[in-house]
Every structure is written in structure tokens, then in C-alpha cells.
Short mmCIF file of C-alpha atoms in Angstrom, two decimals:
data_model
loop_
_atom_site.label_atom_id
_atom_site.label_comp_id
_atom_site.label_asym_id
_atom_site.label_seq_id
_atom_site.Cartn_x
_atom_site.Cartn_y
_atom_site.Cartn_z
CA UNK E 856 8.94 9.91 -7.55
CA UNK E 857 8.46 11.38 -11.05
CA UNK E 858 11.09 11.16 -13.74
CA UNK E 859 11.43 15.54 -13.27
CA UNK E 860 12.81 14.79 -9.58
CA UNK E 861 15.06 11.99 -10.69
CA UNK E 862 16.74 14.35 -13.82
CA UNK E 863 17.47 17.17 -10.82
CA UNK E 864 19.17 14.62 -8.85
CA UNK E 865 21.30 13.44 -11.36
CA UNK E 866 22.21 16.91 -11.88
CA UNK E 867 23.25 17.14 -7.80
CA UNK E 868 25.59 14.12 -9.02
CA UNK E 869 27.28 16.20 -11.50
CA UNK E 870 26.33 13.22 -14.05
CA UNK E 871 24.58 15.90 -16.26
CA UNK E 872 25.85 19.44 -17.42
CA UNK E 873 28.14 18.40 -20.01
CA UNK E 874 24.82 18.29 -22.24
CA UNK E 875 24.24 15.98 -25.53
CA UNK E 876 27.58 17.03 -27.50
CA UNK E 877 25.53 19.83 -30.26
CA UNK E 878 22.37 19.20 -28.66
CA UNK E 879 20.24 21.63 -26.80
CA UNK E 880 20.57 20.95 -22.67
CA UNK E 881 16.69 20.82 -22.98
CA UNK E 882 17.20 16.99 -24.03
CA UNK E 883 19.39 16.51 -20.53
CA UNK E 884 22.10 13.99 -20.70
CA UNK E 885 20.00 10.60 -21.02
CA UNK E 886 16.56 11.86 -20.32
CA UNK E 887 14.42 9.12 -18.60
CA UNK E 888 11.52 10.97 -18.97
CA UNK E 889 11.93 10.12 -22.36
CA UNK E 890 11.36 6.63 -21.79
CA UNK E 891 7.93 6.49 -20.66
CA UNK E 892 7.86 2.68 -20.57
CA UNK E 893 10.42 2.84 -18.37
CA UNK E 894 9.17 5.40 -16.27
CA UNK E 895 5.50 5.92 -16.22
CA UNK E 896 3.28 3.40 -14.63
CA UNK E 897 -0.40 3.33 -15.48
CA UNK E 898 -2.35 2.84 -12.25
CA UNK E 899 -4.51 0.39 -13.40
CA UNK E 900 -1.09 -2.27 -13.79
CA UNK E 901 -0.50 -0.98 -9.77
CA UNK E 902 -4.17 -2.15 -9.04
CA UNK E 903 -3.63 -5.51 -10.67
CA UNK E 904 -0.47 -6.28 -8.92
CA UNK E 905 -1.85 -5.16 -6.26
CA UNK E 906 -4.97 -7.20 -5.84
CA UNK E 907 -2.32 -10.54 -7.18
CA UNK E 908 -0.77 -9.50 -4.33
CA UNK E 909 -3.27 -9.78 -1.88
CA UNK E 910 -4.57 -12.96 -3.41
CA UNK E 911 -1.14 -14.90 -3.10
CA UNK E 912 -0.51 -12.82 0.73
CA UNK E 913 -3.93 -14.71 1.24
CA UNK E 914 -3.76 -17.98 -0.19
CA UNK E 915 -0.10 -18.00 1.82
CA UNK E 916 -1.54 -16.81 5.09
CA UNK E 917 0.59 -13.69 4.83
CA UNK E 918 -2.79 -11.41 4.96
CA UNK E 919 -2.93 -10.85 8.75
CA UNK E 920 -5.57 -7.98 8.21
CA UNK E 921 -7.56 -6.86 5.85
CA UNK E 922 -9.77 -3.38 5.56
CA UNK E 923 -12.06 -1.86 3.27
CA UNK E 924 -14.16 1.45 3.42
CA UNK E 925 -18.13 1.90 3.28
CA UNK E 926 -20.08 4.95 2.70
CA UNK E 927 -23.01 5.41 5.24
CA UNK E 928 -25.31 8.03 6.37
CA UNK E 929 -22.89 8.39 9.28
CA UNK E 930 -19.94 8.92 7.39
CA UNK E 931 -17.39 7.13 5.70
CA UNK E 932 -16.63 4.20 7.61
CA UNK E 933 -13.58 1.50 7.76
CA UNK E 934 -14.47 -2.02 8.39
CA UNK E 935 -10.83 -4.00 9.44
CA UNK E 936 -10.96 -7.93 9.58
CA UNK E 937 -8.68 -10.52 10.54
CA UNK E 938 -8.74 -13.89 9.74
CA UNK E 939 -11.02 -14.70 12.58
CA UNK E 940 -13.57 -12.18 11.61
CA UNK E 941 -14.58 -8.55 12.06
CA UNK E 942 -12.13 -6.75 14.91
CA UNK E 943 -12.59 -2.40 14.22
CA UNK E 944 -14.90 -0.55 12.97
CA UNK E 945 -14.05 3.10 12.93
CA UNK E 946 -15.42 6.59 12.12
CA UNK E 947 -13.76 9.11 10.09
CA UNK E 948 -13.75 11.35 13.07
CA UNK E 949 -11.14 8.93 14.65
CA UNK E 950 -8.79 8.90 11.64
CA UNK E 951 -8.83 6.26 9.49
CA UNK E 952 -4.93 6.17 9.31
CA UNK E 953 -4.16 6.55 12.91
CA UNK E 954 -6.45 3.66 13.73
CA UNK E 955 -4.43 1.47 11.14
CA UNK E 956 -1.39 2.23 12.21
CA UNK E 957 -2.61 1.11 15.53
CA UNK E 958 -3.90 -2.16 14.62
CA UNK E 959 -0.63 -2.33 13.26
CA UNK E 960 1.05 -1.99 16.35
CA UNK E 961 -1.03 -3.80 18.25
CA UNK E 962 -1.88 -6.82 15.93
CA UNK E 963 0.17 -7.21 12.94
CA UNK E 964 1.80 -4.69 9.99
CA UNK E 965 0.49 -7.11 7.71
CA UNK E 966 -2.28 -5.22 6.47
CA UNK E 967 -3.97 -4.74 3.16
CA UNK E 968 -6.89 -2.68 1.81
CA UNK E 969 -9.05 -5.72 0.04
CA UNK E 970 -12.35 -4.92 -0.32
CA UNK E 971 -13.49 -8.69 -1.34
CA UNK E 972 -11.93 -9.71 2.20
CA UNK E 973 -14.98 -7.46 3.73
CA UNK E 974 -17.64 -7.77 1.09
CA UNK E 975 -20.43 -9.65 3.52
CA UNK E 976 -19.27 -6.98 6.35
CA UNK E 977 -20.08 -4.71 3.58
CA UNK E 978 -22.96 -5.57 2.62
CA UNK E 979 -25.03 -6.10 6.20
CA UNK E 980 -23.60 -2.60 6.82
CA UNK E 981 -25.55 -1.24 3.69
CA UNK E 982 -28.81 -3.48 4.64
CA UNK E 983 -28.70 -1.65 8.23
CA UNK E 984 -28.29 1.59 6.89
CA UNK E 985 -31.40 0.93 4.51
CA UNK E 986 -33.28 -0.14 7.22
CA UNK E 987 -33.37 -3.99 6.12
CA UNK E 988 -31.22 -5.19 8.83
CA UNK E 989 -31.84 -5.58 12.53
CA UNK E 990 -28.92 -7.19 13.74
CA UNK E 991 -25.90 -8.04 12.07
CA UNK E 992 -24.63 -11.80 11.92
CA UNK E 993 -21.04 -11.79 11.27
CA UNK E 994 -17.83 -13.88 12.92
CA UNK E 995 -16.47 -11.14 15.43
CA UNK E 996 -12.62 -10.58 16.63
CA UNK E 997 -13.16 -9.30 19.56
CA UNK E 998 -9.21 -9.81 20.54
CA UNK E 999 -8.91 -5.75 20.65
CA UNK E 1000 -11.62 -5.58 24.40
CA UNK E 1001 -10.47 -7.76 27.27
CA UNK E 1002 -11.99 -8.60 30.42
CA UNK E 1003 -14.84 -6.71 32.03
CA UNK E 1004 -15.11 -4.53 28.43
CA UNK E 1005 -15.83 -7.53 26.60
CA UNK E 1006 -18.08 -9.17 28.97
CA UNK E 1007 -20.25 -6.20 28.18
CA UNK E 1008 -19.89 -5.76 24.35
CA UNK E 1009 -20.91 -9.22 24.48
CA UNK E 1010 -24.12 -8.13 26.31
CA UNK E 1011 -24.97 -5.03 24.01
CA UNK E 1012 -26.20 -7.15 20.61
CA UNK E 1013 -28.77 -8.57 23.34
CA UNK E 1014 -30.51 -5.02 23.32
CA UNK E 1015 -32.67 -5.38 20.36
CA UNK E 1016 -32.93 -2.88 18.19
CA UNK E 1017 -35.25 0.25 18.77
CA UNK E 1018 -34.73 -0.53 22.27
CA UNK E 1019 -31.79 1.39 24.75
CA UNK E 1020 -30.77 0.10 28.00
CA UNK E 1021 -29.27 2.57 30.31
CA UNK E 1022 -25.59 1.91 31.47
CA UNK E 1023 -26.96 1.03 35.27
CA UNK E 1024 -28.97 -1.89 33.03
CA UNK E 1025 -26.26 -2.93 31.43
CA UNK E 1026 -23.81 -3.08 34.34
CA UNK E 1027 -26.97 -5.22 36.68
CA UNK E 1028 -27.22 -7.39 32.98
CA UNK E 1029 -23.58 -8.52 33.38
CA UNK E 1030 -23.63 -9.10 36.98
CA UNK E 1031 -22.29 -6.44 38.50
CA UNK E 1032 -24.35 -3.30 39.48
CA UNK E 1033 -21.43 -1.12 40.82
CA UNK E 1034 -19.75 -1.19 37.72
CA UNK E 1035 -21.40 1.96 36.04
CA UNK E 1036 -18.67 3.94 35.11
CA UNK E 1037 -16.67 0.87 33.99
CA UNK E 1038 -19.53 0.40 31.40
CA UNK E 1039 -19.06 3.51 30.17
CA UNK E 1040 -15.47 3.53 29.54
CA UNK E 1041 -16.17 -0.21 28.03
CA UNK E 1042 -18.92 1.83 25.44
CA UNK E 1043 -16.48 4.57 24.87
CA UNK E 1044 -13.96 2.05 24.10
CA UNK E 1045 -16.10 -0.55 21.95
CA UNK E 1046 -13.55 -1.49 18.83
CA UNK E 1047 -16.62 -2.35 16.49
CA UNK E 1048 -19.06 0.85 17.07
CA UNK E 1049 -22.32 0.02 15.15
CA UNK E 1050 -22.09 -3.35 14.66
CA UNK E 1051 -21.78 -4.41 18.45
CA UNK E 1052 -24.50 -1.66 19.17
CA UNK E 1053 -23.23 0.60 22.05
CA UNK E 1054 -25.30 3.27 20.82
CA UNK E 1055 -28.04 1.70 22.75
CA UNK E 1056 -27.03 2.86 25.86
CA UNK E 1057 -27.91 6.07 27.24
CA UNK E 1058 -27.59 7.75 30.42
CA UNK E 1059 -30.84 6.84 33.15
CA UNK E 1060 -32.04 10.07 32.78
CA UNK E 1061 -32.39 9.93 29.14
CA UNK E 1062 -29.61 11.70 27.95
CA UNK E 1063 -27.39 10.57 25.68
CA UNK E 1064 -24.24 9.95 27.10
CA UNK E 1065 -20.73 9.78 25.03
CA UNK E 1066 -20.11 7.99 21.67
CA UNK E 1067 -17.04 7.29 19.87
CA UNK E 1068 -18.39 8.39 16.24
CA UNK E 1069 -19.93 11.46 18.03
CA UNK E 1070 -23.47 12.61 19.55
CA UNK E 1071 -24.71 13.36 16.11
CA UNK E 1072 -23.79 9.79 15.20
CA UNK E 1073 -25.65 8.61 17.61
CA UNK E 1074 -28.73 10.56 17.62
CA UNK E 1075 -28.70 9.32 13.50
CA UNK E 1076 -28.49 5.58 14.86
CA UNK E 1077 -31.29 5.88 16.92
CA UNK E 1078 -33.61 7.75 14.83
CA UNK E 1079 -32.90 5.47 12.29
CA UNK E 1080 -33.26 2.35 14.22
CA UNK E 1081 -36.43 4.19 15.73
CA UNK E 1082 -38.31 4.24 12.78
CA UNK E 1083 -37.29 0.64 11.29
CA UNK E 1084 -38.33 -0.70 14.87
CA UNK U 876 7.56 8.25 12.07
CA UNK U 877 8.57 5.33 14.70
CA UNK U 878 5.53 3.34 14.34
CA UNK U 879 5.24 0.99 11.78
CA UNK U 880 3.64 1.51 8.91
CA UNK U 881 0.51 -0.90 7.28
CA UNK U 882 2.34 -2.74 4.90
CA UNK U 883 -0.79 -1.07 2.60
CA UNK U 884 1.27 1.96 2.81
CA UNK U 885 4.25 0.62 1.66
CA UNK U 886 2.46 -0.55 -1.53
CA UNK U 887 0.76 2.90 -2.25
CA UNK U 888 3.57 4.89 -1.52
CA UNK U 889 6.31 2.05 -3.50
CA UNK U 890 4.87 0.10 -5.61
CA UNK U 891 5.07 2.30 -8.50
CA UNK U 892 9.04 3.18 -7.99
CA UNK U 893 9.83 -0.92 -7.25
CA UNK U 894 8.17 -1.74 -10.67
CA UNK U 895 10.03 0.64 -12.76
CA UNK U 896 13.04 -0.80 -10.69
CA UNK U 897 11.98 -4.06 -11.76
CA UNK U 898 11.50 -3.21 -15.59
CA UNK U 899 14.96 -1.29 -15.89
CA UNK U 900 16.95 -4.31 -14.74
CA UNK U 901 15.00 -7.51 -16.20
CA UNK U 902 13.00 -6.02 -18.46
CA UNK U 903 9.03 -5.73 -19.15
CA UNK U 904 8.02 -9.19 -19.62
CA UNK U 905 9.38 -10.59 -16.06
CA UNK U 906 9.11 -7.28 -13.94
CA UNK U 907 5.22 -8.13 -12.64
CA UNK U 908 6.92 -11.40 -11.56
CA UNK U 909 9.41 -9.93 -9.81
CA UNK U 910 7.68 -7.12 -8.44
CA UNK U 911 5.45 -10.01 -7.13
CA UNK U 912 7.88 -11.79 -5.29
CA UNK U 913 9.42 -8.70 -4.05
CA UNK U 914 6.08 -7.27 -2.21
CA UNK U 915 5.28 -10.80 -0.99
CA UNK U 916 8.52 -11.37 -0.14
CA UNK U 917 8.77 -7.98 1.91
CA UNK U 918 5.18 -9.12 4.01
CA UNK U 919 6.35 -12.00 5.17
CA UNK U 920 9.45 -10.42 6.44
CA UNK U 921 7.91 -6.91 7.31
CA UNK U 922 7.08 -7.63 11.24
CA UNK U 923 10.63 -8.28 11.98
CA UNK U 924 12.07 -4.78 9.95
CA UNK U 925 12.75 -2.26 12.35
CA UNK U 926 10.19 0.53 12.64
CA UNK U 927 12.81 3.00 11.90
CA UNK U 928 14.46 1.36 8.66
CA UNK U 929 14.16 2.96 5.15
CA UNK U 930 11.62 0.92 3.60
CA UNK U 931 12.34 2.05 0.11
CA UNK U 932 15.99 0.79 0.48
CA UNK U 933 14.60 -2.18 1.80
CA UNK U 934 12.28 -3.40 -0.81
CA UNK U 935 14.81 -2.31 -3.67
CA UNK U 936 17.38 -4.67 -1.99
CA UNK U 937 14.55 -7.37 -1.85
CA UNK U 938 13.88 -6.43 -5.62
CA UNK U 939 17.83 -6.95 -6.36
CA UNK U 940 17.95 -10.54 -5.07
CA UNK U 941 14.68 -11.01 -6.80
CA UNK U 942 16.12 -9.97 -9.77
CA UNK U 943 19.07 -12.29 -9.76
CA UNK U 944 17.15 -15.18 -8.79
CA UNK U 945 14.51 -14.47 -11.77
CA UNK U 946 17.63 -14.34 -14.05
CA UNK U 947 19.50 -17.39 -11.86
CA UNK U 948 16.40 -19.41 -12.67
CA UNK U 949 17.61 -19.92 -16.13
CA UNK U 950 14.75 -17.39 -17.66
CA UNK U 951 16.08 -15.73 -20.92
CA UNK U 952 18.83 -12.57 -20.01
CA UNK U 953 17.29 -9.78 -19.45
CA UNK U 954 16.88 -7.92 -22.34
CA UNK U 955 14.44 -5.53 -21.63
CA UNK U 956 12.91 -4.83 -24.84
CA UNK U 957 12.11 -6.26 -28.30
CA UNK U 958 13.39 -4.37 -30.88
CA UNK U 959 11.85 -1.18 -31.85
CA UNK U 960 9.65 -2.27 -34.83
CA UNK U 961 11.08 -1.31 -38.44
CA UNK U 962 8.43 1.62 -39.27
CA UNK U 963 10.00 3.36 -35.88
CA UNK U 964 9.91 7.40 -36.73
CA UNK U 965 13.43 7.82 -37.03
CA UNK U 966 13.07 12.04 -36.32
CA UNK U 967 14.05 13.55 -33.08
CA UNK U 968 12.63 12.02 -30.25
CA UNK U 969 11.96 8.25 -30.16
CA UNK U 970 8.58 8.20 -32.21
CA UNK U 971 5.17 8.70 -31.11
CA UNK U 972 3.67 5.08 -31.83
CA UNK U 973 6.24 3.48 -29.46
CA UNK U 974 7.97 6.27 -27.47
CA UNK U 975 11.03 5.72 -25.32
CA UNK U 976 11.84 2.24 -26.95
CA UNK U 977 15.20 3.68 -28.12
CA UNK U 978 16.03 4.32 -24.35
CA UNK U 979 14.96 1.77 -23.46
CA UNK U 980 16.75 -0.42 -25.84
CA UNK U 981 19.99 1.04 -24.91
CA UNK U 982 19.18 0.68 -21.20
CA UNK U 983 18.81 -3.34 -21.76
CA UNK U 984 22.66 -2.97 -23.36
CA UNK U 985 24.11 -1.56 -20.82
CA UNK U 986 25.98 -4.41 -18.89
CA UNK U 987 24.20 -5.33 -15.80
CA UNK U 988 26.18 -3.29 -12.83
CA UNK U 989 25.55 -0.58 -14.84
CA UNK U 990 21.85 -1.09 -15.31
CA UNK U 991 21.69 -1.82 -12.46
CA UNK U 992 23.13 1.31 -10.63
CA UNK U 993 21.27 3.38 -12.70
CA UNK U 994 18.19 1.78 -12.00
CA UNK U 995 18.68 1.91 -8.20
CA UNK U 996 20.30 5.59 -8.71
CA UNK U 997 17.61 7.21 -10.98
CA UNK U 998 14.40 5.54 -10.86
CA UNK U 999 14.70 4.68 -6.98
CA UNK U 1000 17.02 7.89 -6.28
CA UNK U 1001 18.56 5.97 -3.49
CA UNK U 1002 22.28 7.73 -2.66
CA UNK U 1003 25.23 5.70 -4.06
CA UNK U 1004 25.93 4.45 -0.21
CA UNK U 1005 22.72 2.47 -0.11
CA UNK U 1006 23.13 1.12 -3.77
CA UNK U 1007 26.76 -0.32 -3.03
CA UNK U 1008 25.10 -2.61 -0.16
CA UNK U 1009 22.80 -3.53 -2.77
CA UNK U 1010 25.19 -4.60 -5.28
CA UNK U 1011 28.41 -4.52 -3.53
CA UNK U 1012 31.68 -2.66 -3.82
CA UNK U 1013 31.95 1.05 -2.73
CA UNK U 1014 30.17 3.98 -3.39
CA UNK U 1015 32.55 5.69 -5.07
CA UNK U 1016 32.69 2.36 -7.70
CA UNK U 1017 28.96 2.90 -8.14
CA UNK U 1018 29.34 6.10 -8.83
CA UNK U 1019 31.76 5.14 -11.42
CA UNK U 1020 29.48 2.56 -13.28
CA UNK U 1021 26.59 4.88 -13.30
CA UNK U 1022 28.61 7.41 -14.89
CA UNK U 1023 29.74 4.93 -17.05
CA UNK U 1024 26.26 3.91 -17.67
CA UNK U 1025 25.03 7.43 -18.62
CA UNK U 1026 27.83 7.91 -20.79
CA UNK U 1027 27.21 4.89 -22.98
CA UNK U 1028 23.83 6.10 -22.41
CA UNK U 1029 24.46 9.31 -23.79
CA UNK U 1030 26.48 8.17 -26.85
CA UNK U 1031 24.01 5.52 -27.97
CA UNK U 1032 21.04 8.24 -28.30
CA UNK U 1033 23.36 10.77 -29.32
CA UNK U 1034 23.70 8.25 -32.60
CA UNK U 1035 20.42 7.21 -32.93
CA UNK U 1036 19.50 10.84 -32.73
CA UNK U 1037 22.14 11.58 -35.78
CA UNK U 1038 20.93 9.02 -37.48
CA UNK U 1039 17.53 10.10 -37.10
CA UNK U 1040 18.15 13.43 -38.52
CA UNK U 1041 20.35 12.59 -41.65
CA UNK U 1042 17.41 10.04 -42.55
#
């Protein structure tokens, strides 16, 4: 809201018009735009409050979630936590807002961007992507995959890196063979893509198969983990 | 627009409009305070707010009882602003080294319905139905006191600007 929009609705309210008695209209009736302190906020005293806020929201266990953004090769991505640990990871390609907005309404509107809430997420993210990480070690919330779905993102860290395991392996690995497809909708639906590593399974014939941050995303994750293997 | 926002979004799209809220009606040196307990106050109480509610309404009402508590806790009366330091360019428009203050000043004499309505009116642009919920009475008495408001407004700056000019 900028102090222009606010002097054209007082005019709507009929407040103005009768003009500073021998003044020029240009100075409006009581201009707030001429009272900057009043008016103008420097974003840097936003940022402040903001991150007071998040420390008091914390300290008060108010902060239900928290989120912060990395920059990878793949993309920008969004690393969300709760107080129990990492629960969504998401590509850009999925919409960073519409997956908020989401957790949300499936978890809590108590969210807050604070970067310092994610900073180890953060940083094992970067050590991956610069090939000094082979598997990430980091509390999980895995409150977003029930049942079956979660019995096999709980398998997939077990495929080491460098390696794949076909979706038929994964479904014998959890104990039940039949359950092919049902591994693929549990890798298509995987709330922490690269951290829980889904990318590691491909179709038996070699192919690639699906993946939530798209086939290019996955082709980069394996070429990368390739040649750090 | 049904689902619920990330409180986040509240902040970004808010925060800026609740603070000059909070500066217009207890002044500079306790508006961070306020707007403090206003946000915090709105998270713990955002899950139960209907998905559908005006959230800027809502966190200028939260700002409002804030407000009075801030001023209920026996801090000084608001009084928005020091004076305007003696060197103050007397020509024109309020003077370059501390520009606004004689606004401002006026704003913090205005007595507090008045500032208030204003604040709510002009700086949050919510319509005069919301802002008599906020403070009571109807809308057509808010309309008054902002009208009011302007008008003393209007005179005080009118003087200081005559002033100005004959110095």
C-alpha cells in the first residue's frame, strides 16, 4: 500500500477537494506522503522484525514450520522443516508456493521462511551437490508418506549411492514383490526428493522411469552421483 | 483464495502496512514492540481464523488492542514524536534533514479516536465499517472523527506552512 493509493482513497471519501485554503491542490489536504517517517518503511527494519519474530514464534513454540531456499545444479530448491526434522523438499517445477500452501493445509499455517532453522539441511545439500557428500544424515519428518509409501522411502537411503535398484528390487526389498506399481506411485510421491534418494530407482529395463523434479533432474543426479561413486 | 495462507505471507504482504499502523497511533519508539506482539499474537491465533477472513482487518484489530494495552501498561502517552529540532528549515515543505516531522508532530496531537481512525483509514485503507468494529461506534461516527482529524490536520500545517513562509 503506498502513500499515492492511500491520498486517492481519501479523495473517494470526499475528505480532500476543498484543497489547503491558498495553497496549490498539489500539496492535497494533509499529504501523508509527506511524512515519510510515517509512511515509508525501510526493508531492512521489516527484516529485523521479522527475524525477532521468528526467534520469539520459536523460543514460544509458535514456529510449527520453518523453510528456507537453496540454489543447486538442479534448480532452486525449498527445504521445509518442522520441529521434528526435515518433512518436503521440493523443486521449482512443483511451485514453491503451492507446495506451502499445502503444508499449510495439511500440517499447520504456522509457517515462516528462517533460513537458520535449515542451515545444517543447507549445508549437506551444498556438500552433495559438490560431490563431498554420500548420504545425508539429518532427523527426517516423514509424517507427510504413510503406510506402504513410507515403508519404502525408508528402504531407498539403503541404495548407496552410484548404485540404482529397479522398482521390482525395491518392492522384493520391502517384502512384497507384487507391489511394483505401488512403488512407483510411492517414488512419484516421495515428500523429500533428493535427500531420501528415489532417483535411484529406474525401470528393469534401464530406463528411467518418472521423477517428481523431472527426467532431466534425474539424469543430473545420477551423473553426478556417477562420477563421485 | 479459500486456502489458508503461510502465515509467511501474511508478514510479506502486512508487515509493512501494520508497522506504519503501529507508529501513527503510539508513536516510533514503542511501534516495533507492538508490531511484535501483534504478529506473534496473530500466529498463535492464526489456525483457528477462518480461511476466508480479511487478514489485514484482522491483524489491524490485533494491532488496536495491542496498542491500548502498550499504552494501558502505564508506558509514557503516545506522543509520537520528539519535537522537531530548533534548526528545522522552516520553508515550504517540512525540511530536508528531518522530513515529515511536522506531520508527524501534528498527527501525535490529534486526540486518540482521531489518530486512530486515520491511522486505520489511511495507512491501512480499511473502509470506515471495519474501523468502527475496531474502535467502536458507527461508521458514520468514524467518518466524522477522521474528518475531524484531517481538518485539524489541515489547519495545523496550513500554519506551520504560513509561518514557514513569513520567516
Amino acid at each position: 500500500m503506498t502513500a499515492h493509493t492511500n491520498i486517492s482513497t481519501q479523495q473517494n471519501d470526499g475528505l480532500v477537494g476543498e484543497g489547503l485554503a491558498g495553497k496549490s491542490a498539489a500539496l492535497g489536504p494533509i499529504d501523508l506522503a509527506l511524512a515519510p517517517e510515517l509512511v515509508s518503511v525501510d526493508p531492512g527494519v521489516l527484516g529485523r522484525l521479522h527475524a525477532q519474530l521468528a526467534d520469539r514464534a520459536s523460543r514460544e513454540g509458535l514456529l510449527d514450520i520453518a523453510y528456507r531456499f537453496v540454489d543447486t545444479p538442479v534448480g532452486r530448491l525449498l527445504l521445509v522443516a518442522t520441529e521434528r526434522g526435515l518433512v518436503r523438499v521440493a523443486y521449482e517445477r512443483e511451485g514453491h508456493d503451492a507446495v506451502l500452501s499445502l503444508l499449510a493445509e495439511r500440517l499447520s499455517p504456522r509457517i515462516l521462511e528462517v533460513p537458520g532453522r535449515l542451515a545444517e539441511a543447507a549445508r549437506q545439500v551444498d556438500e552433495y551437490f559438490g560431490g563431498r557428500r554420500r548420504s545425508f544424515d539429518l532427523p527426517l519428518d516423514l509424517s507427510l508418506s504413510q503406510g506402504f509409501r513410507r515403508t519404502v522411502l525408508q528402504h531407498l537411503p539403503a541404495i548407496p549411492l552410484g548404485a540404482t535398484e529397479s522398482y521390482a528390487d525395491v518392492a522384493k526389498a520391502v517384502g512384497n514383490p507384487r507391489a511394483v506399481r505401488a512403488v512407483g506411485s510411492a517414488c512419484a510421491t516421495n515428500p523429500l526428493p533428493v535427500v531420501v534418494p528415489c532417483h535411484r530407482v529406474v525401470r528393469s529395463d534401464g530406463s528411467l522411469g518418472g521423477y517428481i523434479g523431472g527426467l532431466e533432474a534425474k539424469t543430473s543426479l545420477l551423473r553426478l552421483e556417477a562420477a563421485a561413486a | 483464495m479459500d486456502m489458508k495462507q503461510p502465515f509467511e505471507k501474511l508478514v510479506e504482504g502486512h508487515g509493512a502496512t501494520v508497522l506504519r499502523v503501529c507508529r501513527a497511533v503510539v508513536g516510533p519508539a514503542d511501534a516495533e514492540d507492538v508490531w511484535q506482539e501483534t504478529f506473534l499474537a496473530a500466529l498463535r491465533a492464526y489456525p483457528d481464523l477462518p480461511a476466508d477472513a480479511n487478514t489485514e482487518a484482522w491483524l489491524v484489530t490485533i494491532a488496536h488492542r495491542k496498542s491500548l494495552d502498550a499504552v494501558r501498561a502505564g508506558r509514557r502517552r503516545p506522543s509520537p514524536v520528539a519535537q522537531p529540532p530548533e534548526d528545522h528549515s522552516p520553508h515550504g515543505i517540512p525540511g530536508a534533514e528531518r522530513p515529515g516531522d511536522g506531520i508527524w508532530a501534528s498527527v501525535a496531537q490529534l486526540p486518540d479516536k482521531q489518530r486512530r481512525v486515520i491511522a486505520y483509514r489511511f495507512l491501512a485503507d480499511l473502509p470506515f465499517n471495519d474501523i468502527a468494529e475496531i474502535v467502536g461506534g458507527s461508521p458514520a461516527a468514524a467518518r466524522r472523527a477522521a474528518s475531524d482529524g484531517i481538518r485539524s490536520l489541515r489547519a495545523a500545517f496550513a500554519a506551520a506552512h504560513t509561518e514557514g513562509e513569513s520567516a
